[in-house]
Amino acid sequence: MQRIVSGMRPTGKLHLGHYLGVIDNWVKLQNEYECYFFVADWHALTTKYDKTENLRQDILDITMDWLASGVDPEKSTIYVQSQIPEIAELHLYLSMITPQNWVERDPTLKDMAKILKSKEGMTSQINYGLMGYPVLMTADILMFKADFVPVGIDQVAHVELTRDIARRFNNVYNCDFFKEPQPKLNNCSLICGLDGNKMGKSFNNDIKISDTAEITAKKVMSAITDRSRMRKDDPGHPDDCEVAFKYWKIFGSNDEINTVKEECEKGLRGCADCKRQLGAKINERMAEIREKRKYYEQNPKLVIDILNLGADKARKEAQQILKEVKNLVKMY
Ligand code: TRP
Ligand code: SF4
């Protein structure tokens, strides 16, 4: 079976953008591929090395979001990056054969320097670890010999670098050891935020997987609609309804979408009622996931056991690969 490797940095509870664009896709991939999904906690340190108070909770939170959404430890190997020290060791070998200008040309590095600069108390300085971020990501991927790497568009350059480094390793050590993985694009722009901009936790426009039905309903009531509509019996324009109708198109059945469109255009549907129904619709879709998440929240030991089991499995595999790498490099 072909292999998938993908990771996410633990940045707090996931929202519907992550769920629809990334996780729901992972859940489907599990049936066709051998999947390795991990929490990239070392990658979190590349920018937040000084803000680690919540790191452990963030790791558990993201894992609970995955498990609740249907990422299945029976099918996939789920672990925390730092539980596999072999990845750090592989990173070291790869760093030796990676020319400095290959990492310097990384486009996201420049963006990150800008973000760091804009944060209070931070300098624009790029630390050694952040510089090596794409090489570490390469180690994540090559460690498990991935065929495909599901990533967002901003991460494709890193997978390209992974291919370059894999090829270089094979050349330098005169072998055919690492295969060159392919990026597999996530559908990240599936859902916009409640204000019509990109959904993101720092924009305060998101709906979390872990939000309750009440909070979700309330948030949906704040979604932007057709701004030209003054009274509820004015004819509306679903195509200009910036957020609410877009959500209907994601969460409603074809029949429901048609009904909403028709009633809106004829002025038979007020926006408040429309959004009340929409909130209920979204809650319907998320109910089972939230139920499952609550179960894991109440049994964190289960989550920890799942991560430990996944890490044991991944580590065995990683040890084998690393042994072969060391042989090829001719280490002692
Ligand atoms: N760099 C990715 C991000 O910030 C996370 C990541 C780390 C990753 N290692 C990976 C993704 C390996 C795919 C494969 O989103
Ligand atoms: Fe949008 Fe519904 Fe209002 Fe029409 S009735 S503008 S679809 S929220």
PDB file of C-alpha atoms in Angstrom, residues 37-257:
ATOM      1  CA  PHE A  37      -0.448  11.546  11.000  1.00  0.00           C
ATOM      2  CA  PHE A  38       1.523  13.430  13.605  1.00  0.00           C
ATOM      3  CA  VAL A  39       1.473  16.514  15.796  1.00  0.00           C
ATOM      4  CA  ALA A  40       4.440  18.661  14.745  1.00  0.00           C
ATOM      5  CA  ASP A  41       5.459  19.922  18.189  1.00  0.00           C
ATOM      6  CA  TRP A  42       9.072  20.608  17.221  1.00  0.00           C
ATOM      7  CA  HIS A  43       7.766  22.737  14.394  1.00  0.00           C
ATOM      8  CA  ALA A  44       5.741  24.693  16.942  1.00  0.00           C
ATOM      9  CA  LEU A  45       8.986  25.441  18.783  1.00  0.00           C
ATOM     10  CA  THR A  46      10.543  27.030  15.701  1.00  0.00           C
ATOM     11  CA  THR A  47       8.479  30.152  16.343  1.00  0.00           C
ATOM     12  CA  LYS A  48       7.005  29.667  19.820  1.00  0.00           C
ATOM     13  CA  TYR A  49       9.990  28.329  21.739  1.00  0.00           C
ATOM     14  CA  ASP A  50       9.255  30.877  24.476  1.00  0.00           C
ATOM     15  CA  LYS A  51       5.503  30.209  24.723  1.00  0.00           C
ATOM     16  CA  THR A  52       5.257  26.594  25.707  1.00  0.00           C
ATOM     17  CA  GLU A  53       2.867  26.864  28.689  1.00  0.00           C
ATOM     18  CA  ASN A  54      -0.016  25.427  26.679  1.00  0.00           C
ATOM     19  CA  LEU A  55       1.926  23.153  24.376  1.00  0.00           C
ATOM     20  CA  ARG A  56       0.942  19.915  26.096  1.00  0.00           C
ATOM     21  CA  GLN A  57      -2.728  20.863  26.193  1.00  0.00           C
ATOM     22  CA  ASP A  58      -2.589  22.032  22.567  1.00  0.00           C
ATOM     23  CA  ILE A  59      -1.202  18.638  21.568  1.00  0.00           C
ATOM     24  CA  LEU A  60      -4.025  16.822  23.349  1.00  0.00           C
ATOM     25  CA  ASP A  61      -6.603  19.222  21.912  1.00  0.00           C
ATOM     26  CA  ILE A  62      -5.533  18.742  18.327  1.00  0.00           C
ATOM     27  CA  THR A  63      -5.397  14.974  18.798  1.00  0.00           C
ATOM     28  CA  MET A  64      -8.915  14.991  20.247  1.00  0.00           C
ATOM     29  CA  ASP A  65     -10.132  17.035  17.273  1.00  0.00           C
ATOM     30  CA  TRP A  66      -8.610  14.480  14.905  1.00  0.00           C
ATOM     31  CA  LEU A  67      -9.979  11.450  16.726  1.00  0.00           C
ATOM     32  CA  ALA A  68     -13.436  12.974  17.070  1.00  0.00           C
ATOM     33  CA  SER A  69     -13.484  13.814  13.364  1.00  0.00           C
ATOM     34  CA  GLY A  70     -12.805  10.223  12.423  1.00  0.00           C
ATOM     35  CA  VAL A  71      -9.045   9.866  12.224  1.00  0.00           C
ATOM     36  CA  ASP A  72      -8.892   6.252  13.313  1.00  0.00           C
ATOM     37  CA  PRO A  73      -5.984   4.796  15.308  1.00  0.00           C
ATOM     38  CA  GLU A  74      -6.953   1.328  14.043  1.00  0.00           C
ATOM     39  CA  LYS A  75      -6.268   2.445  10.490  1.00  0.00           C
ATOM     40  CA  SER A  76      -3.652   5.180  10.842  1.00  0.00           C
ATOM     41  CA  THR A  77      -0.508   5.676  12.891  1.00  0.00           C
ATOM     42  CA  ILE A  78      -0.975   8.746  15.080  1.00  0.00           C
ATOM     43  CA  TYR A  79       1.867  10.186  17.161  1.00  0.00           C
ATOM     44  CA  VAL A  80       3.638  13.275  18.401  1.00  0.00           C
ATOM     45  CA  GLN A  81       6.755  14.220  16.436  1.00  0.00           C
ATOM     46  CA  SER A  82       8.980  14.572  19.515  1.00  0.00           C
ATOM     47  CA  GLN A  83       8.067  11.045  20.615  1.00  0.00           C
ATOM     48  CA  ILE A  84      10.223   9.833  17.709  1.00  0.00           C
ATOM     49  CA  PRO A  85      13.757  11.126  18.411  1.00  0.00           C
ATOM     50  CA  GLU A  86      14.900   9.215  15.297  1.00  0.00           C
ATOM     51  CA  ILE A  87      13.355  12.048  13.273  1.00  0.00           C
ATOM     52  CA  ALA A  88      15.748  14.527  14.901  1.00  0.00           C
ATOM     53  CA  GLU A  89      18.671  12.244  14.167  1.00  0.00           C
ATOM     54  CA  LEU A  90      17.650  11.818  10.535  1.00  0.00           C
ATOM     55  CA  HIS A  91      17.302  15.604  10.367  1.00  0.00           C
ATOM     56  CA  LEU A  92      20.949  15.866  11.401  1.00  0.00           C
ATOM     57  CA  TYR A  93      22.158  13.633   8.566  1.00  0.00           C
ATOM     58  CA  LEU A  94      19.976  15.475   6.070  1.00  0.00           C
ATOM     59  CA  SER A  95      21.232  18.852   7.295  1.00  0.00           C
ATOM     60  CA  MET A  96      24.777  17.816   6.334  1.00  0.00           C
ATOM     61  CA  ILE A  97      23.886  17.382   2.678  1.00  0.00           C
ATOM     62  CA  THR A  98      21.553  20.383   2.336  1.00  0.00           C
ATOM     63  CA  PRO A  99      23.186  23.468   0.790  1.00  0.00           C
ATOM     64  CA  GLN A 100      22.544  26.637   2.760  1.00  0.00           C
ATOM     65  CA  ASN A 101      20.990  28.422  -0.203  1.00  0.00           C
ATOM     66  CA  TRP A 102      18.362  25.689  -0.576  1.00  0.00           C
ATOM     67  CA  VAL A 103      16.887  26.635   2.800  1.00  0.00           C
ATOM     68  CA  GLU A 104      17.489  30.340   2.364  1.00  0.00           C
ATOM     69  CA  ARG A 105      15.367  30.481  -0.767  1.00  0.00           C
ATOM     70  CA  ASP A 106      12.370  29.050   1.122  1.00  0.00           C
ATOM     71  CA  PRO A 107       9.510  31.512   0.529  1.00  0.00           C
ATOM     72  CA  THR A 108       7.674  30.870   3.804  1.00  0.00           C
ATOM     73  CA  LEU A 109      10.794  31.715   5.785  1.00  0.00           C
ATOM     74  CA  LYS A 110      10.619  35.314   4.647  1.00  0.00           C
ATOM     75  CA  ASP A 111       6.930  35.505   5.546  1.00  0.00           C
ATOM     76  CA  MET A 112       7.685  34.106   8.967  1.00  0.00           C
ATOM     77  CA  ALA A 113      10.394  36.660   9.581  1.00  0.00           C
ATOM     78  CA  LYS A 114       7.804  39.344   8.864  1.00  0.00           C
ATOM     79  CA  ILE A 115       5.258  37.788  11.206  1.00  0.00           C
ATOM     80  CA  LEU A 116       7.852  37.478  13.946  1.00  0.00           C
ATOM     81  CA  LYS A 117       8.785  41.087  13.514  1.00  0.00           C
ATOM     82  CA  SER A 118       5.178  42.206  13.903  1.00  0.00           C
ATOM     83  CA  LYS A 119       4.791  40.299  17.188  1.00  0.00           C
ATOM     84  CA  GLU A 120       5.402  42.167  20.344  1.00  0.00           C
ATOM     85  CA  GLY A 121       8.691  41.480  22.026  1.00  0.00           C
ATOM     86  CA  MET A 122       9.999  39.471  19.097  1.00  0.00           C
ATOM     87  CA  THR A 123      12.853  40.414  16.862  1.00  0.00           C
ATOM     88  CA  SER A 124      12.909  39.701  13.167  1.00  0.00           C
ATOM     89  CA  GLN A 125      15.798  37.387  13.850  1.00  0.00           C
ATOM     90  CA  ILE A 126      15.507  33.934  12.368  1.00  0.00           C
ATOM     91  CA  ASN A 127      16.817  31.290  14.712  1.00  0.00           C
ATOM     92  CA  TYR A 128      18.885  28.342  13.584  1.00  0.00           C
ATOM     93  CA  GLY A 129      15.941  26.017  14.295  1.00  0.00           C
ATOM     94  CA  LEU A 130      13.513  28.057  12.224  1.00  0.00           C
ATOM     95  CA  MET A 131      16.025  28.155   9.402  1.00  0.00           C
ATOM     96  CA  GLY A 132      16.092  24.372   9.466  1.00  0.00           C
ATOM     97  CA  TYR A 133      12.289  24.055   9.511  1.00  0.00           C
ATOM     98  CA  PRO A 134      12.025  22.704   5.946  1.00  0.00           C
ATOM     99  CA  VAL A 135      14.832  20.206   6.557  1.00  0.00           C
ATOM    100  CA  LEU A 136      13.055  18.988   9.690  1.00  0.00           C
ATOM    101  CA  MET A 137       9.886  18.630   7.636  1.00  0.00           C
ATOM    102  CA  THR A 138      11.917  16.649   5.120  1.00  0.00           C
ATOM    103  CA  ALA A 139      12.998  14.300   7.905  1.00  0.00           C
ATOM    104  CA  ASP A 140       9.332  13.869   8.979  1.00  0.00           C
ATOM    105  CA  ILE A 141       8.452  12.814   5.474  1.00  0.00           C
ATOM    106  CA  LEU A 142      11.467  10.698   4.511  1.00  0.00           C
ATOM    107  CA  MET A 143      11.523   8.937   7.885  1.00  0.00           C
ATOM    108  CA  PHE A 144       8.431   6.999   6.825  1.00  0.00           C
ATOM    109  CA  LYS A 145       9.129   6.925   3.096  1.00  0.00           C
ATOM    110  CA  ALA A 146       5.951   8.736   2.088  1.00  0.00           C
ATOM    111  CA  ASP A 147       4.580   8.483  -1.440  1.00  0.00           C
ATOM    112  CA  PHE A 148       2.223  11.418  -0.908  1.00  0.00           C
ATOM    113  CA  VAL A 149       2.169  14.387   1.449  1.00  0.00           C
ATOM    114  CA  PRO A 150      -1.152  16.203   1.926  1.00  0.00           C
ATOM    115  CA  VAL A 151      -0.328  19.882   2.489  1.00  0.00           C
ATOM    116  CA  GLY A 152      -1.705  23.364   1.992  1.00  0.00           C
ATOM    117  CA  ILE A 153      -0.544  25.376  -0.986  1.00  0.00           C
ATOM    118  CA  ASP A 154       1.916  27.306   1.208  1.00  0.00           C
ATOM    119  CA  GLN A 155       3.744  24.072   2.027  1.00  0.00           C
ATOM    120  CA  VAL A 156       4.251  22.743  -1.489  1.00  0.00           C
ATOM    121  CA  ALA A 157       7.689  24.374  -1.739  1.00  0.00           C
ATOM    122  CA  HIS A 158       8.733  22.307   1.278  1.00  0.00           C
ATOM    123  CA  VAL A 159       7.730  19.084  -0.397  1.00  0.00           C
ATOM    124  CA  GLU A 160       9.716  20.171  -3.445  1.00  0.00           C
ATOM    125  CA  LEU A 161      12.706  20.661  -1.178  1.00  0.00           C
ATOM    126  CA  THR A 162      12.062  17.202   0.280  1.00  0.00           C
ATOM    127  CA  ARG A 163      12.312  15.764  -3.224  1.00  0.00           C
ATOM    128  CA  ASP A 164      15.561  17.658  -3.831  1.00  0.00           C
ATOM    129  CA  ILE A 165      17.076  16.436  -0.576  1.00  0.00           C
ATOM    130  CA  ALA A 166      15.972  12.837  -1.203  1.00  0.00           C
ATOM    131  CA  ARG A 167      17.624  12.923  -4.629  1.00  0.00           C
ATOM    132  CA  ARG A 168      20.758  14.488  -3.208  1.00  0.00           C
ATOM    133  CA  PHE A 169      21.026  11.835  -0.503  1.00  0.00           C
ATOM    134  CA  ASN A 170      20.772   9.102  -3.116  1.00  0.00           C
ATOM    135  CA  ASN A 171      23.460  10.799  -5.214  1.00  0.00           C
ATOM    136  CA  VAL A 172      25.855  11.550  -2.398  1.00  0.00           C
ATOM    137  CA  TYR A 173      25.678   8.055  -0.934  1.00  0.00           C
ATOM    138  CA  ASN A 174      25.340   6.338  -4.271  1.00  0.00           C
ATOM    139  CA  CYS A 175      22.128   4.518  -3.482  1.00  0.00           C
ATOM    140  CA  ASP A 176      18.451   4.438  -4.313  1.00  0.00           C
ATOM    141  CA  PHE A 177      17.219   4.641  -0.755  1.00  0.00           C
ATOM    142  CA  PHE A 178      14.735   7.507  -0.494  1.00  0.00           C
ATOM    143  CA  LYS A 179      11.843   7.932  -2.877  1.00  0.00           C
ATOM    144  CA  GLU A 180      10.681  11.364  -3.920  1.00  0.00           C
ATOM    145  CA  PRO A 181       7.261  12.061  -2.414  1.00  0.00           C
ATOM    146  CA  GLN A 182       4.533  14.026  -4.190  1.00  0.00           C
ATOM    147  CA  PRO A 183       2.515  16.829  -2.613  1.00  0.00           C
ATOM    148  CA  LYS A 184      -1.252  16.311  -2.460  1.00  0.00           C
ATOM    149  CA  LEU A 185      -3.087  19.623  -2.165  1.00  0.00           C
ATOM    150  CA  ASN A 186      -5.578  20.228   0.639  1.00  0.00           C
ATOM    151  CA  ASN A 187      -8.732  22.103  -0.162  1.00  0.00           C
ATOM    152  CA  CYS A 188      -8.105  24.914   2.273  1.00  0.00           C
ATOM    153  CA  SER A 189     -10.420  27.586   0.946  1.00  0.00           C
ATOM    154  CA  LEU A 190     -13.591  25.485   1.162  1.00  0.00           C
ATOM    155  CA  ILE A 191     -15.161  27.586   3.888  1.00  0.00           C
ATOM    156  CA  CYS A 192     -14.724  31.270   4.671  1.00  0.00           C
ATOM    157  CA  GLY A 193     -14.961  32.866   8.096  1.00  0.00           C
ATOM    158  CA  LEU A 194     -18.160  34.359   9.548  1.00  0.00           C
ATOM    159  CA  ASP A 195     -17.049  37.795   8.307  1.00  0.00           C
ATOM    160  CA  GLY A 196     -16.350  36.612   4.775  1.00  0.00           C
ATOM    161  CA  ASN A 197     -12.561  36.630   5.169  1.00  0.00           C
ATOM    162  CA  LYS A 198     -10.386  33.533   5.444  1.00  0.00           C
ATOM    163  CA  MET A 199     -11.413  31.500   8.487  1.00  0.00           C
ATOM    164  CA  GLY A 200      -8.723  31.705  11.145  1.00  0.00           C
ATOM    165  CA  LYS A 201      -8.512  31.550  14.893  1.00  0.00           C
ATOM    166  CA  SER A 202      -6.698  34.869  15.196  1.00  0.00           C
ATOM    167  CA  PHE A 203      -9.374  36.652  13.142  1.00  0.00           C
ATOM    168  CA  ASN A 204     -12.099  35.745  15.601  1.00  0.00           C
ATOM    169  CA  ASN A 205     -14.336  34.573  12.751  1.00  0.00           C
ATOM    170  CA  ASP A 206     -14.197  30.826  13.164  1.00  0.00           C
ATOM    171  CA  ILE A 207     -16.434  28.024  14.375  1.00  0.00           C
ATOM    172  CA  LYS A 208     -14.475  25.396  16.265  1.00  0.00           C
ATOM    173  CA  ILE A 209     -15.018  21.682  15.960  1.00  0.00           C
ATOM    174  CA  SER A 210     -15.300  21.765  19.744  1.00  0.00           C
ATOM    175  CA  ASP A 211     -17.811  24.638  19.972  1.00  0.00           C
ATOM    176  CA  THR A 212     -21.113  23.662  21.570  1.00  0.00           C
ATOM    177  CA  ALA A 213     -24.353  23.695  19.583  1.00  0.00           C
ATOM    178  CA  GLU A 214     -25.399  26.873  21.421  1.00  0.00           C
ATOM    179  CA  ILE A 215     -22.195  28.729  20.628  1.00  0.00           C
ATOM    180  CA  THR A 216     -22.314  27.563  17.027  1.00  0.00           C
ATOM    181  CA  ALA A 217     -25.905  28.754  16.632  1.00  0.00           C
ATOM    182  CA  LYS A 218     -24.958  32.103  18.094  1.00  0.00           C
ATOM    183  CA  LYS A 219     -21.911  32.491  15.882  1.00  0.00           C
ATOM    184  CA  VAL A 220     -23.899  31.608  12.763  1.00  0.00           C
ATOM    185  CA  MET A 221     -26.370  34.396  13.604  1.00  0.00           C
ATOM    186  CA  SER A 222     -23.462  36.832  13.160  1.00  0.00           C
ATOM    187  CA  ALA A 223     -22.632  35.586   9.654  1.00  0.00           C
ATOM    188  CA  ILE A 224     -22.699  38.165   6.859  1.00  0.00           C
ATOM    189  CA  THR A 225     -25.707  37.940   4.523  1.00  0.00           C
ATOM    190  CA  ASP A 226     -26.860  39.939   1.481  1.00  0.00           C
ATOM    191  CA  ARG A 227     -25.817  43.432   2.589  1.00  0.00           C
ATOM    192  CA  SER A 228     -28.244  45.179   0.239  1.00  0.00           C
ATOM    193  CA  ARG A 229     -31.228  43.609   1.951  1.00  0.00           C
ATOM    194  CA  MET A 230     -33.008  45.958   4.403  1.00  0.00           C
ATOM    195  CA  ARG A 231     -36.275  44.237   5.324  1.00  0.00           C
ATOM    196  CA  LYS A 232     -36.996  40.575   5.610  1.00  0.00           C
ATOM    197  CA  ASP A 233     -39.565  40.586   2.816  1.00  0.00           C
ATOM    198  CA  ASP A 234     -37.247  42.368   0.376  1.00  0.00           C
ATOM    199  CA  PRO A 235     -36.179  39.992  -2.373  1.00  0.00           C
ATOM    200  CA  GLY A 236     -32.717  38.691  -1.490  1.00  0.00           C
ATOM    201  CA  HIS A 237     -29.750  37.757  -3.640  1.00  0.00           C
ATOM    202  CA  PRO A 238     -28.259  34.452  -2.535  1.00  0.00           C
ATOM    203  CA  ASP A 239     -25.257  34.944  -4.783  1.00  0.00           C
ATOM    204  CA  ASP A 240     -24.450  38.193  -2.966  1.00  0.00           C
ATOM    205  CA  CYS A 241     -25.076  36.585   0.404  1.00  0.00           C
ATOM    206  CA  GLU A 242     -21.448  36.553   1.359  1.00  0.00           C
ATOM    207  CA  VAL A 243     -21.353  33.945   4.057  1.00  0.00           C
ATOM    208  CA  ALA A 244     -24.689  32.390   5.008  1.00  0.00           C
ATOM    209  CA  PHE A 245     -25.610  31.104   1.556  1.00  0.00           C
ATOM    210  CA  LYS A 246     -22.080  29.802   1.020  1.00  0.00           C
ATOM    211  CA  TYR A 247     -22.444  27.814   4.223  1.00  0.00           C
ATOM    212  CA  TRP A 248     -25.790  26.469   2.988  1.00  0.00           C
ATOM    213  CA  LYS A 249     -24.013  25.227  -0.109  1.00  0.00           C
ATOM    214  CA  ILE A 250     -21.579  23.314   2.090  1.00  0.00           C
ATOM    215  CA  PHE A 251     -23.948  21.944   4.702  1.00  0.00           C
ATOM    216  CA  GLY A 252     -27.348  21.725   2.963  1.00  0.00           C
ATOM    217  CA  SER A 253     -28.733  19.034   0.653  1.00  0.00           C
ATOM    218  CA  ASN A 254     -29.483  20.025  -2.943  1.00  0.00           C
ATOM    219  CA  ASP A 255     -33.167  20.302  -2.135  1.00  0.00           C
ATOM    220  CA  GLU A 256     -32.504  22.506   0.866  1.00  0.00           C
ATOM    221  CA  ILE A 257     -30.180  24.763  -1.106  1.00  0.00           C
TER     222      ILE A 257
END
